[in-house]
Short mmCIF file of C-alpha atoms in Angstrom, two decimals:
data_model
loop_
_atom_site.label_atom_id
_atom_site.label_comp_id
_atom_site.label_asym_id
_atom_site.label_seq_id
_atom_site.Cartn_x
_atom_site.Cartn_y
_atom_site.Cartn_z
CA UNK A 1 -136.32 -36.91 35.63
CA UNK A 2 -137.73 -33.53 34.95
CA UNK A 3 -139.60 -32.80 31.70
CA UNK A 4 -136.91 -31.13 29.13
CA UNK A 5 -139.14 -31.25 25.87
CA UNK A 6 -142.94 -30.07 26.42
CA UNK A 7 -145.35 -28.03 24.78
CA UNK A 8 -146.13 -24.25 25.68
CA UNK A 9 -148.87 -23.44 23.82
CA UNK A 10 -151.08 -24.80 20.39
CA UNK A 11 -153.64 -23.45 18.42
CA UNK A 12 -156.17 -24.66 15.54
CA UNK A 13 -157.07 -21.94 13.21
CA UNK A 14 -161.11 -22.03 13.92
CA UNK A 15 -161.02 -19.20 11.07
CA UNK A 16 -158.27 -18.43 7.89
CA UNK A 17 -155.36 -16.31 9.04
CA UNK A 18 -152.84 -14.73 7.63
CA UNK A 19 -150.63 -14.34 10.84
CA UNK A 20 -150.19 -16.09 14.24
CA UNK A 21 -148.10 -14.98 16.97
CA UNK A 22 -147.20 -16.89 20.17
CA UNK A 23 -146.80 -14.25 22.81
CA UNK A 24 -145.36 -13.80 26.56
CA UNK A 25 -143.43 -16.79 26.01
CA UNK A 26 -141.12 -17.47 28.96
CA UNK A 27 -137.12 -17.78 29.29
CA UNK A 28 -137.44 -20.80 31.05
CA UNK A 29 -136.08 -23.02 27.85
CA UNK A 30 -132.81 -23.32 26.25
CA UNK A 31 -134.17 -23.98 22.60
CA UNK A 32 -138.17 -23.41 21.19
CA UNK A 33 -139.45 -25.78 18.46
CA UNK A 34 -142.66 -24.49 16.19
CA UNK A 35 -144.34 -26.79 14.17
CA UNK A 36 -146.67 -25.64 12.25
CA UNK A 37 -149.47 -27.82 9.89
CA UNK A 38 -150.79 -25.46 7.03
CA UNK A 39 -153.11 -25.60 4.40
CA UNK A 40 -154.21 -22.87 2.12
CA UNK A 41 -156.63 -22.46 -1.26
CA UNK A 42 -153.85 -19.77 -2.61
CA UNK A 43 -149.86 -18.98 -2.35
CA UNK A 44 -148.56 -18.11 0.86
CA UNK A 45 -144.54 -17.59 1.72
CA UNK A 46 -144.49 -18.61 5.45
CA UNK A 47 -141.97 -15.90 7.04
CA UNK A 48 -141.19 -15.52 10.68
CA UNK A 49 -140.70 -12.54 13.17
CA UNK A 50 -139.75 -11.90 16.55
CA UNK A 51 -140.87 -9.69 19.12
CA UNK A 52 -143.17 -7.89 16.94
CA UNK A 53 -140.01 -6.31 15.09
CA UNK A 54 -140.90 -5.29 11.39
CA UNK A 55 -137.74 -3.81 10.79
CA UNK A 56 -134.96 -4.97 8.24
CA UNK A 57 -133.27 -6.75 10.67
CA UNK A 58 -133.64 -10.22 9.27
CA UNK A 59 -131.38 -12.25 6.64
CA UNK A 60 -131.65 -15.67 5.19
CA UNK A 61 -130.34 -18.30 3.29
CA UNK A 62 -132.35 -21.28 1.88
CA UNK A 63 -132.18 -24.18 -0.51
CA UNK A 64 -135.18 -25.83 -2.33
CA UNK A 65 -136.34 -28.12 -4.48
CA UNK A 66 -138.72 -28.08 -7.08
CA UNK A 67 -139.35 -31.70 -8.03
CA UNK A 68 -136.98 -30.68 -11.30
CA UNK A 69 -133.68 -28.63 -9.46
CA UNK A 70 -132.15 -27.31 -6.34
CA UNK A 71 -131.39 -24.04 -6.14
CA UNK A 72 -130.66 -22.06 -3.50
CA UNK A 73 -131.16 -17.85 -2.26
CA UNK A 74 -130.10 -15.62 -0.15
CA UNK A 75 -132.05 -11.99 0.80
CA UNK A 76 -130.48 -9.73 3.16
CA UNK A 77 -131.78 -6.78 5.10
CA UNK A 78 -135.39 -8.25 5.08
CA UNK A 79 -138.40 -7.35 7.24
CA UNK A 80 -138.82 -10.88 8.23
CA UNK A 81 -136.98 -14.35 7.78
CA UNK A 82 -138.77 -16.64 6.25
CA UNK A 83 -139.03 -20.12 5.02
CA UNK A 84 -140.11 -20.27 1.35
CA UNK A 85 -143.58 -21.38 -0.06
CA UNK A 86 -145.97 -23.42 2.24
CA UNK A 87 -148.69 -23.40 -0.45
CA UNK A 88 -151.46 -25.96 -1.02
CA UNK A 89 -152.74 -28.40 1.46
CA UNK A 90 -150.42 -30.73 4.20
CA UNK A 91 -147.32 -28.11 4.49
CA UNK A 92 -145.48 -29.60 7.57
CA UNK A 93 -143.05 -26.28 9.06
CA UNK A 94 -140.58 -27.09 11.48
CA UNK A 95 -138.82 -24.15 13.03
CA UNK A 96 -136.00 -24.64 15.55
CA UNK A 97 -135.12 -21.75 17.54
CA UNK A 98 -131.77 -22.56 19.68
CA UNK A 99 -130.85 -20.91 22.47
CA UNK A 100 -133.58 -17.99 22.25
CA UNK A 101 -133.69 -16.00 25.80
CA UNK A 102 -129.46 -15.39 25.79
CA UNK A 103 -129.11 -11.88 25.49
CA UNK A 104 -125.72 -11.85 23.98
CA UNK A 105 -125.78 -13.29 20.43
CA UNK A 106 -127.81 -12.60 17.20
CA UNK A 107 -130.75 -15.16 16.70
CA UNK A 108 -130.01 -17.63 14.13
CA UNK A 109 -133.03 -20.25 13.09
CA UNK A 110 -132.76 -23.12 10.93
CA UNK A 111 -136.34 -24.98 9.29
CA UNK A 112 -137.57 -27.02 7.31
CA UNK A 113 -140.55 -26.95 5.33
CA UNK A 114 -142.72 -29.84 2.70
CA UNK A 115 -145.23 -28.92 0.97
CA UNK A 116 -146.78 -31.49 -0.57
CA UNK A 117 -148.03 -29.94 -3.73
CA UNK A 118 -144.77 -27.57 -4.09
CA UNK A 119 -141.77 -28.04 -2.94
CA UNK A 120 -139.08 -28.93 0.07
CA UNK A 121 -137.21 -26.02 1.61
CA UNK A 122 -134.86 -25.91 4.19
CA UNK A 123 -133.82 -22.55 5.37
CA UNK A 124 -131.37 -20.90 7.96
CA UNK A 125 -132.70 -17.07 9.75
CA UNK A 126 -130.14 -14.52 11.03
CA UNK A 127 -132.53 -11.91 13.27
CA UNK A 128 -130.05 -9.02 14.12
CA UNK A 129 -131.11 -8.87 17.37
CA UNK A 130 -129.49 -10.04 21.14
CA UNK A 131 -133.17 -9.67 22.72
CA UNK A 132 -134.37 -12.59 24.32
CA UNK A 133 -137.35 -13.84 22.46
CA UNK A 134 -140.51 -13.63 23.68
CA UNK A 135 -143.20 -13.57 20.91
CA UNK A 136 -142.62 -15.72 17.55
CA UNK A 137 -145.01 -14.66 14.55
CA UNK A 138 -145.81 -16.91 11.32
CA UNK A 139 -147.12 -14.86 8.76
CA UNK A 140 -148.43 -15.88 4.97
CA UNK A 141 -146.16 -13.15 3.47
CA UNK A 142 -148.46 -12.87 0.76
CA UNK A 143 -152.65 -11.79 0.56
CA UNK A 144 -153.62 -15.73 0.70
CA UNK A 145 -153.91 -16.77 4.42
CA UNK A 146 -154.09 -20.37 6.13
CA UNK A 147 -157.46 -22.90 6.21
CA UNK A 148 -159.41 -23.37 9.09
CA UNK A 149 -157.90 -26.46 10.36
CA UNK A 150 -154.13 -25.42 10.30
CA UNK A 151 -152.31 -25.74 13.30
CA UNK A 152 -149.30 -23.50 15.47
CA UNK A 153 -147.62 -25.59 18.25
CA UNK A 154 -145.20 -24.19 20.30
CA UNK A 155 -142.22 -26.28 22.31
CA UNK A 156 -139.80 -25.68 24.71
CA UNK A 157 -137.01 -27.54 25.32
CA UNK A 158 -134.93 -27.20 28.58
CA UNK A 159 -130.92 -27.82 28.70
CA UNK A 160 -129.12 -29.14 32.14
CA UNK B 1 -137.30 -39.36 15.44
CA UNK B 2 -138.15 -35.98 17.30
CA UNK B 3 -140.51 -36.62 20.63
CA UNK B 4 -142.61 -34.05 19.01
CA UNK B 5 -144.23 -36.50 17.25
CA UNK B 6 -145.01 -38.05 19.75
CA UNK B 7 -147.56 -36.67 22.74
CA UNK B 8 -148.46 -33.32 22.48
CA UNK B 9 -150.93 -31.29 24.66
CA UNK B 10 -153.38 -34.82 25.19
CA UNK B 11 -153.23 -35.82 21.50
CA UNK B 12 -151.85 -38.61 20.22
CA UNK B 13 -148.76 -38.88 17.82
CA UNK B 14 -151.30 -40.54 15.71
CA UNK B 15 -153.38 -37.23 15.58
CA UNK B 16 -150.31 -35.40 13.38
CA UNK B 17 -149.90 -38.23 10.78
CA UNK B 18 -147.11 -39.97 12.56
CA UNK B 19 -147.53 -43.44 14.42
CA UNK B 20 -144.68 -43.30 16.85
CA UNK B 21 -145.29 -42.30 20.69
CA UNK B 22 -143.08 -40.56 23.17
CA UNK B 23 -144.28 -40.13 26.64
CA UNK B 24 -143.34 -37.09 28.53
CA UNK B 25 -140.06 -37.10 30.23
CA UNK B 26 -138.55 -39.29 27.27
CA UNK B 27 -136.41 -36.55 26.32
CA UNK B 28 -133.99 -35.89 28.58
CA UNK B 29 -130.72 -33.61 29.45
CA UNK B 30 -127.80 -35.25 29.86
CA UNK B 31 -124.83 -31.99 29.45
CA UNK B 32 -124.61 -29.03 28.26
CA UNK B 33 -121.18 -27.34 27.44
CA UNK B 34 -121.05 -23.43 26.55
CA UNK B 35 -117.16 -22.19 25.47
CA UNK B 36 -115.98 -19.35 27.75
CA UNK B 37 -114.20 -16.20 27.43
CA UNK B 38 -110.61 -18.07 26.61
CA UNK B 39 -112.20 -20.06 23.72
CA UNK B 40 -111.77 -23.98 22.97
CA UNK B 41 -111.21 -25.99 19.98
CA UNK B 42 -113.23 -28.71 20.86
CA UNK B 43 -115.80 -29.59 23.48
CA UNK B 44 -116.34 -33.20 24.02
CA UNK B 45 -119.17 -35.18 26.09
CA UNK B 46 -117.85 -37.92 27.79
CA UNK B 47 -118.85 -40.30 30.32
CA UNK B 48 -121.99 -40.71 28.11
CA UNK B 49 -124.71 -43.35 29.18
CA UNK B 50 -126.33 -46.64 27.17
CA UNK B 51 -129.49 -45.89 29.23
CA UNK B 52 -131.37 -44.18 25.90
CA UNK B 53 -132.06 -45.44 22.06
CA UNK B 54 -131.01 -42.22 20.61
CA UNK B 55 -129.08 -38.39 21.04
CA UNK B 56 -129.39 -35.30 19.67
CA UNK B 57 -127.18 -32.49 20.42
CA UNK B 58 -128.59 -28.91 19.42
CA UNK B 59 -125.85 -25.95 19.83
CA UNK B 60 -124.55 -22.43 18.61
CA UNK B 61 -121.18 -22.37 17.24
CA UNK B 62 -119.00 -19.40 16.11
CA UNK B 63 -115.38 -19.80 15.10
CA UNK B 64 -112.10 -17.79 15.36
CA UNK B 65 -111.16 -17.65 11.54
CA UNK B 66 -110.62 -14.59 10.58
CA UNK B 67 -112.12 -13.10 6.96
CA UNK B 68 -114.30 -15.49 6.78
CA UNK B 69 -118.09 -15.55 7.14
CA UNK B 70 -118.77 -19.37 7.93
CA UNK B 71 -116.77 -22.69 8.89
CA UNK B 72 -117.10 -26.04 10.18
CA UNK B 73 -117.59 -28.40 13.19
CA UNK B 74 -116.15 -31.35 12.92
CA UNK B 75 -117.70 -34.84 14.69
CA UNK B 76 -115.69 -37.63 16.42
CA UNK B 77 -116.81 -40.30 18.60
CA UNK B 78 -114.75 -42.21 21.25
CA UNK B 79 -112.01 -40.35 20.58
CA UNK B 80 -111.49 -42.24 17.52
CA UNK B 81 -109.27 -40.10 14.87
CA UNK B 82 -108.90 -42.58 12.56
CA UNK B 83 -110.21 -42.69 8.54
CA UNK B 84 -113.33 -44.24 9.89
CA UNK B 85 -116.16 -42.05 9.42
CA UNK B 86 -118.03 -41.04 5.66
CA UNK B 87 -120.64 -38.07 5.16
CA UNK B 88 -122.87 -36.77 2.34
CA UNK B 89 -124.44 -33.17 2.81
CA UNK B 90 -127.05 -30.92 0.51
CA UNK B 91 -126.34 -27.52 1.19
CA UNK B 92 -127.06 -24.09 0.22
CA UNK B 93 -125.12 -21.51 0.12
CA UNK B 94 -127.27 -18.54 -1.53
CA UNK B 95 -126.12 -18.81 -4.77
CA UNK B 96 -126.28 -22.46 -6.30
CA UNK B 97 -127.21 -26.09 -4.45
CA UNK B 98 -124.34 -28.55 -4.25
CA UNK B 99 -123.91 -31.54 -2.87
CA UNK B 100 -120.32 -32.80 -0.84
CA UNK B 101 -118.74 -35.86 0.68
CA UNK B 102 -115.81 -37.38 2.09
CA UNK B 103 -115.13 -41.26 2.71
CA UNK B 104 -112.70 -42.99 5.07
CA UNK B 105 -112.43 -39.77 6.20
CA UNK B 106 -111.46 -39.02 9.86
CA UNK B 107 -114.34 -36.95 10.97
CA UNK B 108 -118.15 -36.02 9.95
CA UNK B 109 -118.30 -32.38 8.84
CA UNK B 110 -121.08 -29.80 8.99
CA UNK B 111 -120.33 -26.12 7.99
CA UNK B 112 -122.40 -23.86 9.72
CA UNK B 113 -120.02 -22.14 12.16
CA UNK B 114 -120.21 -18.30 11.92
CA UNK B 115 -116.67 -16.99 11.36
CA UNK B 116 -114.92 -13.71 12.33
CA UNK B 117 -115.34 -12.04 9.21
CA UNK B 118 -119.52 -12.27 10.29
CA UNK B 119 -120.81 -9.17 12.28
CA UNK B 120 -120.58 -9.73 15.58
CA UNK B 121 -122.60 -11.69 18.00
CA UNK B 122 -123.77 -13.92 15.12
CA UNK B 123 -123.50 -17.81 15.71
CA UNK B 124 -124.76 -20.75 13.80
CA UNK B 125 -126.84 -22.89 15.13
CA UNK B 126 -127.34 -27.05 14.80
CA UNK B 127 -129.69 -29.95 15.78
CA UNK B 128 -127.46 -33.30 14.99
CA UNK B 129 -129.15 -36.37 16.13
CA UNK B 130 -127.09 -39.93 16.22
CA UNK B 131 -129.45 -42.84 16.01
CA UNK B 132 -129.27 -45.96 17.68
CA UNK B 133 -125.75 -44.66 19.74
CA UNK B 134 -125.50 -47.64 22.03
CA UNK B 135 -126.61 -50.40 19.45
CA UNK B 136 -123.16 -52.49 18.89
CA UNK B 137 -124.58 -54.73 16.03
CA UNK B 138 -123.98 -52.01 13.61
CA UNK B 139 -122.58 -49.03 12.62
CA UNK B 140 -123.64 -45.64 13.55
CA UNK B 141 -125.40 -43.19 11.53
CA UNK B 142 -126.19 -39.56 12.07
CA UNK B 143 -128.28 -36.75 10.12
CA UNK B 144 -128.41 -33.03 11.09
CA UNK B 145 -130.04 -29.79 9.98
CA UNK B 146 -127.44 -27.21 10.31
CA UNK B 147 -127.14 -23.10 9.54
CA UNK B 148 -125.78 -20.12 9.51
CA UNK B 149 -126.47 -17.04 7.68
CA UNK B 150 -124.82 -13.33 7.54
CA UNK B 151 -126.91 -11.07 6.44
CA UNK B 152 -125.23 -10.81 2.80
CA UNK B 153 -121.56 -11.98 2.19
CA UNK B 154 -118.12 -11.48 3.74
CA UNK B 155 -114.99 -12.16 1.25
CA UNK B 156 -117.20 -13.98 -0.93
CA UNK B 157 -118.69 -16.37 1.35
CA UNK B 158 -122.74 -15.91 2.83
CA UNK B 159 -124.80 -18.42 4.73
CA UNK B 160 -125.14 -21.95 4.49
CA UNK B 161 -127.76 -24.25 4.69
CA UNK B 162 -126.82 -27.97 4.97
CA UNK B 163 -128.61 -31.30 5.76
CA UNK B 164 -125.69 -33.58 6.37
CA UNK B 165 -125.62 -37.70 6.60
CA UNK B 166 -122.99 -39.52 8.09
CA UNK B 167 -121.31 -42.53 9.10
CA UNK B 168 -119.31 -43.91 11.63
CA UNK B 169 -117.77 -47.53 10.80
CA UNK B 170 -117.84 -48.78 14.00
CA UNK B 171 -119.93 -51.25 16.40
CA UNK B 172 -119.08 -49.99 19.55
CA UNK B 173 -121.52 -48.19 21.79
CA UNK B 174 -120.95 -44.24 21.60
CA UNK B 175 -119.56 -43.36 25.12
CA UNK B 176 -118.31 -40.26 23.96
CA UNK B 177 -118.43 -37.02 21.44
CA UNK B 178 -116.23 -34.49 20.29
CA UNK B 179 -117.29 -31.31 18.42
CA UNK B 180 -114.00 -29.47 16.99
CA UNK B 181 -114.09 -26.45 15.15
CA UNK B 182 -112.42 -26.91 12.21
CA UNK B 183 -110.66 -23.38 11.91
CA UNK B 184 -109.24 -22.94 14.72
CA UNK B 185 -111.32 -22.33 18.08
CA UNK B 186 -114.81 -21.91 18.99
CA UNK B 187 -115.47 -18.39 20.76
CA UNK B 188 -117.03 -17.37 24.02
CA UNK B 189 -121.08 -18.34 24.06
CA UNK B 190 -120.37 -20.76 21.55
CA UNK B 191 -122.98 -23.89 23.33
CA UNK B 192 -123.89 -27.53 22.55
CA UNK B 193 -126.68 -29.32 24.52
CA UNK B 194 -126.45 -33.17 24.67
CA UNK B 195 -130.20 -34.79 24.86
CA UNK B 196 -130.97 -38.38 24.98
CA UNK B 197 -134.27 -40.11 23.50
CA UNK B 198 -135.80 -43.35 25.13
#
């Protein structure tokens, strides 16, 4: 039985960041999965962007909790998507990204994000776009970037 | 109960925190159904094997309704229509957090279909995994991760976010699903991918 679920690329920050970006990532998959481990000293707002566009073509809607509510947002006409605060140390980021190489439907992503010393977030990203995907870029949204030590793993999954 | 926490690139599962293992090949495709140009309003997977210990299907959904921005999918297993399934969700929907269920209800809903009244070309997308399918000492259980968002509102209704529980009250090995939009087809591109876990 062939592979359907295998990774495509990983990387441990040997220096802080602010941004990573997987590039030339093929259209061999049906879906991509990004996990991300992150730690940081400061505030960062993990956002995500595709195919280097910085445009406002990006939309989201998340919920959250605080450890005393839920509430939930929604931001239109954005430069990025994003997936709320990843701040302090131990933020597990799960993007998934289905069916990201068609080239006839807007991409929508759904995550999910803990963060240990924050909050939980779960968030669904509209990127106007029907370009296949081929670079995905975390970025810290904010001037704080990630500890050496965090970690970017990329996944594709492959559909009969 | 995602493989990726289990091998990865030479490290062990053990290396991200987690103490389960998944070898390569584990995760396997077992059918994938994408709607075409005449629509459907349902897809189902049948004929489906006892060979694994889990499934997850991931899709893209967009539905027919008109005016509206999102909908739902609604969850059946072999074939059964009857008052025999419960759900809980958490979901989003921009504005406020709520929380929803239905028992002895005849289906497990999500609501994360992009409607008609959403710009074109946008779909919502799902990964809805059903644990322990072929188990037939107990009931089944399912959780999923679900969304769909607009870029701002149509008629009043935006995205949605949703993680959404459910229950199906029966010990029979799942042989089959059906996914049904709940108003009234799916559209053209509309996909769901069935995966099974060892």
């Amino acid at each position: 039985m062939a592979t359907t679920y295998e990774p495509i690329a990983t990387t441990t920050l040997a220096s802080t960041a602010a941004t990573y970006t997987f590039s030339s990532i093929p259209a061999t998959y049906t879906d991509l999965v990004m996990v991300a481990t992150l730690s940081s000293s400061g505030t960062t707002y993990s956002g995500i962007r595709f195919n280097g566009d910085t445009a406002s073509n990006y939309s989201l809607t998340d919920i959250y909790g605080t450890g005393t509510g839920a509430v939930s947002s929604r931001q239109a006409n954005i430069t990025g998507g994003g997936s709320g605060d990843t701040s302090g140390t131990g933020t597990v980021l799960i993007y998934q990204i289905n069916n990201y190489s068609n080239t006839t439907t807007y991409k929508t992503t759904i995550s999910r994000n803990g963060s240990p010393s924050t909050n939980a977030v779960a968030s669904a990203c509209l990127w106007r776009s029907t370009a296949a995907i081929n670079s995905v870029t975390i970025y810290t949204g904010t001037a704080d970037s990630w500890a050496v030590g965090s970690t970017f793993t990329l996944y594709g999954i492959k559909a009969a | 109960m995602s493989p990726i926490l289990g091998a990865r690139g030479g490290l062990a599962a053990s290396a991200y925190g987690f103490t389960s293992s998944v070898a390569a090949g584990d995760y396997q495709s077992i059918s994938t159904v994408t709607v075409g140009s005449g629509g459907a309003a349902s897809v189902t997977f049948s004929s489906i094997p006892g060979t694994y210990k889990h499934l997850q299907i991931r899709g893209i959904m967009r539905s027919s309704r008109a005016t509206f921005g999102n909908g739902g999918s609604n969850y059946q297993f072999n074939g059964d229509t009857g008052n025999n399934y419960s759900w809980h969700s958490i979901n989003g929907d921009g504005s406020s957090a709520t929380a929803r269920n239905a028992t002895t209800t005849y289906r497990i809903a999500t609501n994360s279909n992009a409607e008609s009244g959403a710009s074109a070309n946008t779909f919502g997308t799902i990964v809805f995994d059903i644990l322990d399918y072929a188990n037939t000492n107990k009931y089944k259980t399912t959780r999923a991760l679900a969304g769909v968002d607009i870029n701002g509102t149509v008629a009043g209704y935006g995205g949605i976010i949703e993680l959404v529980s459910g229950n199906w009250r029966s010990t029979s090995a799942i042989t089959s699903i059906t996914i049904a939009a709940d108003n009234p087809n799916y559209v053209q591109y509309t996909s769901f991918a069935l995966y099974g876990i060892k």
